Backbone as ProteinMPNN parsed JSONL, in Angstrom:
{"seq_chain_A": "MKKVTVERNQTIYDIAVTEYGTCEALPEIIADNPGLENEEQAKISLGIDAAKDKDFYFDLPLKRGSVVLIDTDSRSLKKNIIREIDKEVTTFDL", "coords_chain_A": {"N_chain_A": [[106.553, 74.407, 97.991], [103.717, 75.625, 96.383], [102.55, 77.0, 93.342], [100.128, 79.367, 92.598], [98.036, 80.759, 90.22], [96.538, 83.876, 90.011], [93.132, 84.389, 89.521], [90.534, 86.199, 87.749], [89.116, 88.764, 89.68], [89.792, 87.634, 92.193], [90.371, 87.776, 95.633], [92.735, 88.142, 98.346], [91.626, 86.797, 100.429], [89.999, 84.916, 99.127], [91.967, 83.274, 98.001], [93.19, 82.329, 100.342], [91.108, 80.844, 101.576], [90.497, 78.988, 99.564], [92.97, 77.656, 99.098], [94.139, 77.095, 101.613], [92.039, 76.559, 103.292], [91.189, 78.206, 105.269], [90.933, 81.565, 106.548], [92.76, 82.216, 108.38], [95.272, 81.833, 107.435], [96.19, 84.115, 106.26], [98.357, 85.873, 107.297], [100.564, 84.242, 106.757], [100.45, 83.934, 103.966], [100.917, 86.581, 103.194], [103.531, 86.917, 104.233], [104.953, 85.04, 102.693], [104.648, 86.095, 100.2], [105.679, 88.873, 99.505], [105.395, 90.887, 97.563], [102.751, 91.313, 96.736], [100.077, 92.667, 94.806], [97.262, 94.798, 94.175], [94.554, 94.653, 91.803], [94.609, 97.154, 89.431], [92.364, 98.3, 88.161], [90.308, 97.781, 89.934], [90.914, 99.474, 92.059], [90.633, 101.941, 90.762], [87.902, 101.85, 90.15], [86.841, 102.355, 92.608], [87.489, 104.928, 93.025], [90.092, 105.408, 93.748], [93.309, 106.653, 93.22], [95.191, 104.866, 91.327], [97.736, 105.142, 90.244], [99.142, 106.675, 92.051], [98.632, 105.557, 94.556], [100.032, 102.981, 96.141], [99.42, 101.183, 98.058], [98.424, 98.089, 99.649], [95.369, 96.436, 99.532], [93.342, 94.372, 101.383], [90.719, 93.666, 100.813], [90.308, 94.078, 98.126], [90.565, 92.85, 94.743], [93.323, 90.721, 93.841], [96.107, 91.31, 91.64], [95.35, 90.258, 88.478], [96.492, 87.25, 87.047], [98.87, 87.252, 88.389], [101.239, 85.492, 90.473], [100.838, 83.486, 93.326], [102.482, 82.195, 96.073], [102.079, 79.158, 97.773], [102.388, 77.506, 100.777], [102.673, 74.25, 100.997], [103.285, 72.627, 103.09], [102.488, 73.843, 105.336], [101.414, 74.593, 108.694], [99.084, 75.885, 108.874], [97.447, 74.919, 106.958], [94.417, 73.435, 106.329], [93.68, 70.478, 105.832], [91.511, 68.779, 106.099], [89.393, 70.35, 105.439], [89.724, 71.381, 102.895], [88.813, 70.731, 99.558], [88.357, 69.539, 96.221], [87.606, 72.202, 94.205], [85.414, 73.089, 91.757], [84.684, 75.406, 90.521], [84.949, 78.963, 89.952], [86.202, 80.925, 92.622], [85.389, 83.805, 94.046], [85.135, 86.944, 95.726], [84.789, 89.486, 95.031], [83.282, 91.736, 92.773], [83.908, 92.924, 89.772]], "CA_chain_A": [[105.685, 75.531, 97.666], [102.845, 75.481, 95.217], [102.29, 78.285, 92.699], [98.739, 79.534, 92.193], [97.84, 81.942, 89.39], [95.349, 84.613, 90.432], [92.056, 84.514, 88.547], [89.788, 87.457, 87.743], [88.366, 89.156, 90.88], [90.148, 86.894, 93.405], [91.025, 88.517, 96.703], [93.633, 87.316, 99.156], [90.738, 85.935, 101.222], [89.613, 83.794, 98.262], [93.137, 82.389, 97.912], [93.368, 81.692, 101.653], [90.065, 79.837, 101.785], [90.621, 77.951, 98.539], [94.222, 76.89, 99.18], [94.454, 76.689, 102.982], [90.83, 76.162, 103.999], [90.931, 79.151, 106.351], [91.508, 82.909, 106.428], [93.844, 82.315, 109.356], [96.534, 81.728, 106.707], [96.554, 85.412, 105.661], [99.714, 86.332, 107.618], [101.535, 83.382, 106.075], [100.428, 84.292, 102.545], [101.596, 87.883, 103.092], [104.958, 86.705, 104.471], [105.525, 84.284, 101.577], [104.429, 86.838, 98.949], [105.78, 90.285, 99.893], [105.127, 91.81, 96.459], [101.361, 91.247, 96.27], [99.485, 93.916, 94.338], [95.843, 94.766, 93.816], [94.179, 94.969, 90.424], [94.476, 98.606, 89.318], [90.998, 98.668, 87.78], [89.483, 97.74, 91.149], [91.192, 100.728, 92.773], [90.039, 103.026, 89.978], [86.442, 101.771, 90.282], [86.49, 102.899, 93.923], [87.945, 106.314, 93.089], [91.471, 105.461, 94.254], [94.288, 106.949, 92.175], [96.068, 103.693, 91.301], [99.092, 105.55, 89.9], [99.778, 107.231, 93.25], [98.398, 104.709, 95.732], [100.64, 101.652, 95.998], [99.042, 100.384, 99.222], [97.76, 96.823, 99.379], [94.064, 96.347, 100.174], [92.94, 92.976, 101.53], [89.37, 93.427, 100.293], [90.277, 94.29, 96.673], [91.154, 91.701, 94.042], [94.744, 90.691, 93.524], [96.403, 91.536, 90.231], [95.038, 89.07, 87.686], [97.644, 86.627, 86.391], [100.035, 87.188, 89.269], [101.445, 84.182, 91.088], [100.878, 83.467, 94.785], [103.111, 80.982, 96.582], [101.328, 78.487, 98.831], [103.217, 76.544, 101.498], [101.907, 73.005, 101.113], [103.662, 71.977, 104.346], [102.115, 74.776, 106.392], [100.545, 74.148, 109.784], [97.803, 76.58, 108.672], [96.682, 74.177, 105.961], [93.343, 72.615, 106.904], [93.452, 69.443, 104.819], [90.183, 68.178, 106.242], [88.403, 71.3, 104.921], [89.952, 71.604, 101.465], [88.403, 69.713, 98.602], [88.446, 70.035, 94.847], [86.579, 73.19, 93.871], [85.34, 73.068, 90.303], [84.214, 76.684, 89.969], [85.694, 80.129, 90.377], [85.903, 81.451, 93.951], [85.693, 85.232, 94.126], [84.234, 87.714, 96.568], [84.736, 90.827, 94.472], [82.632, 91.774, 91.456], [84.407, 94.082, 89.034]], "C_chain_A": [[104.935, 75.233, 96.374], [102.614, 76.879, 94.656], [100.845, 78.316, 92.209], [98.646, 80.832, 91.385], [96.508, 82.574, 89.75], [94.382, 84.748, 89.26], [91.376, 85.883, 88.676], [88.987, 87.613, 89.038], [88.698, 88.369, 92.145], [90.855, 87.8, 94.403], [91.969, 87.572, 97.452], [92.822, 86.373, 100.05], [90.316, 84.712, 100.411], [90.746, 82.776, 98.162], [93.314, 81.627, 99.228], [92.363, 80.568, 101.867], [90.212, 78.679, 100.805], [91.833, 77.049, 98.771], [94.562, 76.378, 100.575], [93.234, 76.191, 103.754], [90.46, 77.099, 105.129], [91.576, 80.516, 106.067], [92.616, 83.133, 107.447], [95.216, 82.242, 108.696], [96.992, 83.063, 106.104], [97.962, 85.88, 106.02], [100.8, 85.524, 106.904], [101.602, 83.704, 104.582], [101.169, 85.608, 102.33], [103.108, 87.707, 103.253], [105.643, 85.999, 103.304], [105.454, 85.027, 100.249], [104.487, 88.344, 99.21], [105.417, 91.282, 98.795], [103.698, 91.791, 95.944], [100.83, 92.625, 95.899], [98.007, 93.708, 94.055], [95.676, 95.086, 92.341], [93.926, 96.48, 90.345], [93.05, 99.035, 89.008], [90.062, 98.665, 88.986], [89.681, 99.013, 91.962], [90.511, 101.896, 92.072], [88.526, 103.034, 90.143], [85.954, 102.321, 91.619], [86.968, 104.336, 94.11], [89.335, 106.48, 93.67], [92.399, 105.711, 93.079], [95.346, 105.85, 92.189], [97.51, 104.055, 90.978], [99.846, 106.053, 91.13], [99.712, 106.29, 94.447], [98.941, 103.303, 95.488], [100.353, 100.758, 97.201], [98.365, 99.091, 98.771], [96.474, 96.775, 100.193], [93.615, 94.89, 100.188], [91.607, 92.68, 100.853], [89.223, 93.723, 98.8], [90.936, 93.106, 95.987], [92.659, 91.859, 93.842], [94.916, 90.905, 92.028], [96.242, 90.22, 89.46], [96.288, 88.558, 86.975], [98.893, 86.576, 87.25], [100.086, 85.816, 89.937], [101.556, 84.341, 92.6], [101.477, 82.126, 95.21], [102.325, 80.456, 97.78], [102.239, 77.44, 99.462], [102.402, 75.282, 101.762], [102.249, 72.205, 102.369], [103.263, 72.812, 105.561], [101.236, 74.137, 107.455], [99.166, 74.805, 109.667], [96.885, 75.839, 107.716], [95.682, 73.245, 106.644], [92.929, 71.56, 105.878], [92.074, 68.811, 104.914], [89.075, 69.093, 105.723], [88.506, 71.448, 103.407], [89.465, 70.416, 100.65], [88.529, 70.322, 97.213], [87.279, 70.984, 94.581], [86.566, 73.325, 92.357], [84.772, 74.341, 89.701], [85.039, 77.808, 90.565], [85.249, 80.612, 91.759], [86.351, 82.892, 93.994], [84.682, 85.923, 95.029], [84.072, 89.137, 96.058], [84.109, 90.766, 93.103], [83.042, 93.05, 90.754], [83.797, 94.131, 87.662]], "O_chain_A": [[105.473, 74.666, 95.423], [102.494, 77.839, 95.417], [100.396, 77.415, 91.5], [99.126, 81.877, 91.824], [95.478, 81.901, 89.792], [94.757, 85.162, 88.163], [91.635, 86.623, 89.624], [88.265, 86.701, 89.441], [87.929, 88.436, 93.105], [91.811, 88.498, 94.064], [91.986, 86.365, 97.211], [93.28, 85.281, 100.386], [90.277, 83.6, 100.938], [90.515, 81.569, 98.229], [93.558, 80.42, 99.223], [92.727, 79.471, 102.291], [90.065, 77.517, 101.186], [91.736, 75.827, 98.656], [95.205, 75.337, 100.709], [93.374, 75.483, 104.751], [89.519, 76.828, 105.874], [92.625, 80.601, 105.43], [93.33, 84.134, 107.381], [96.221, 82.557, 109.333], [98.064, 83.133, 105.504], [98.711, 86.257, 105.118], [101.827, 86.07, 106.499], [102.687, 83.742, 104.002], [101.956, 85.735, 101.392], [103.881, 88.285, 102.489], [106.781, 86.321, 102.963], [106.114, 84.644, 99.283], [103.462, 89.022, 99.144], [105.151, 92.444, 99.104], [103.452, 92.214, 94.814], [101.095, 93.615, 96.58], [97.561, 92.605, 93.739], [96.538, 95.705, 91.716], [93.12, 97.018, 91.105], [92.579, 100.039, 89.543], [89.127, 99.463, 89.048], [88.72, 99.567, 92.495], [89.888, 102.738, 92.717], [87.923, 104.101, 90.262], [84.793, 102.708, 91.75], [86.869, 104.897, 95.201], [89.717, 107.587, 94.049], [92.286, 105.046, 92.049], [96.29, 105.903, 92.977], [98.425, 103.345, 91.396], [101.059, 105.873, 91.231], [100.639, 106.24, 95.256], [98.369, 102.533, 94.716], [100.965, 99.702, 97.353], [97.812, 99.005, 97.675], [96.482, 97.039, 101.395], [93.518, 94.251, 99.141], [91.388, 91.568, 100.371], [88.12, 93.627, 98.263], [91.776, 92.431, 96.582], [93.183, 92.963, 93.695], [93.984, 90.706, 91.249], [96.9, 89.221, 89.748], [97.041, 89.329, 86.38], [99.873, 85.928, 86.882], [99.098, 85.082, 89.958], [102.271, 85.212, 93.094], [101.037, 81.065, 94.766], [101.957, 81.21, 98.681], [102.794, 76.59, 98.766], [101.547, 75.257, 102.647], [101.582, 71.218, 102.679], [103.664, 72.51, 106.685], [100.422, 73.259, 107.166], [98.201, 74.349, 110.28], [95.684, 76.101, 107.671], [96.059, 72.379, 107.434], [91.951, 71.735, 105.151], [91.531, 68.355, 103.908], [87.934, 68.654, 105.582], [87.498, 71.62, 102.721], [89.679, 69.258, 101.009], [88.786, 71.519, 97.08], [86.114, 70.61, 94.716], [87.588, 73.639, 91.746], [84.418, 74.373, 88.522], [85.739, 77.622, 91.56], [84.052, 80.696, 92.032], [87.548, 83.179, 93.979], [83.516, 85.533, 95.087], [83.288, 89.908, 96.611], [84.375, 89.836, 92.342], [82.576, 94.135, 91.102], [84.095, 95.039, 86.886]]}, "name": "protein", "num_of_chains": 1, "seq": "MKKVTVERNQTIYDIAVTEYGTCEALPEIIADNPGLENEEQAKISLGIDAAKDKDFYFDLPLKRGSVVLIDTDSRSLKKNIIREIDKEVTTFDL"}
């Protein structure tokens, strides 16, 4: 397992594409990381009461600085797609 630290505005989709090369790895990421949380400020910016709502939203950024485990032996890993990415990959703008 590889540990990846979540950067500012990264969603679970960004992690999947960056680390696995495909969004098809989402179920595996969820299974390997049952405690994933969204960034509270992202919920607040959308009018969601972050103190009451503990649901996980796929399209909101993950909590910045949290660690996501990546299975480097996974069959979901598309090694022919992944390459070194030298810039931040984010789909959310907070």
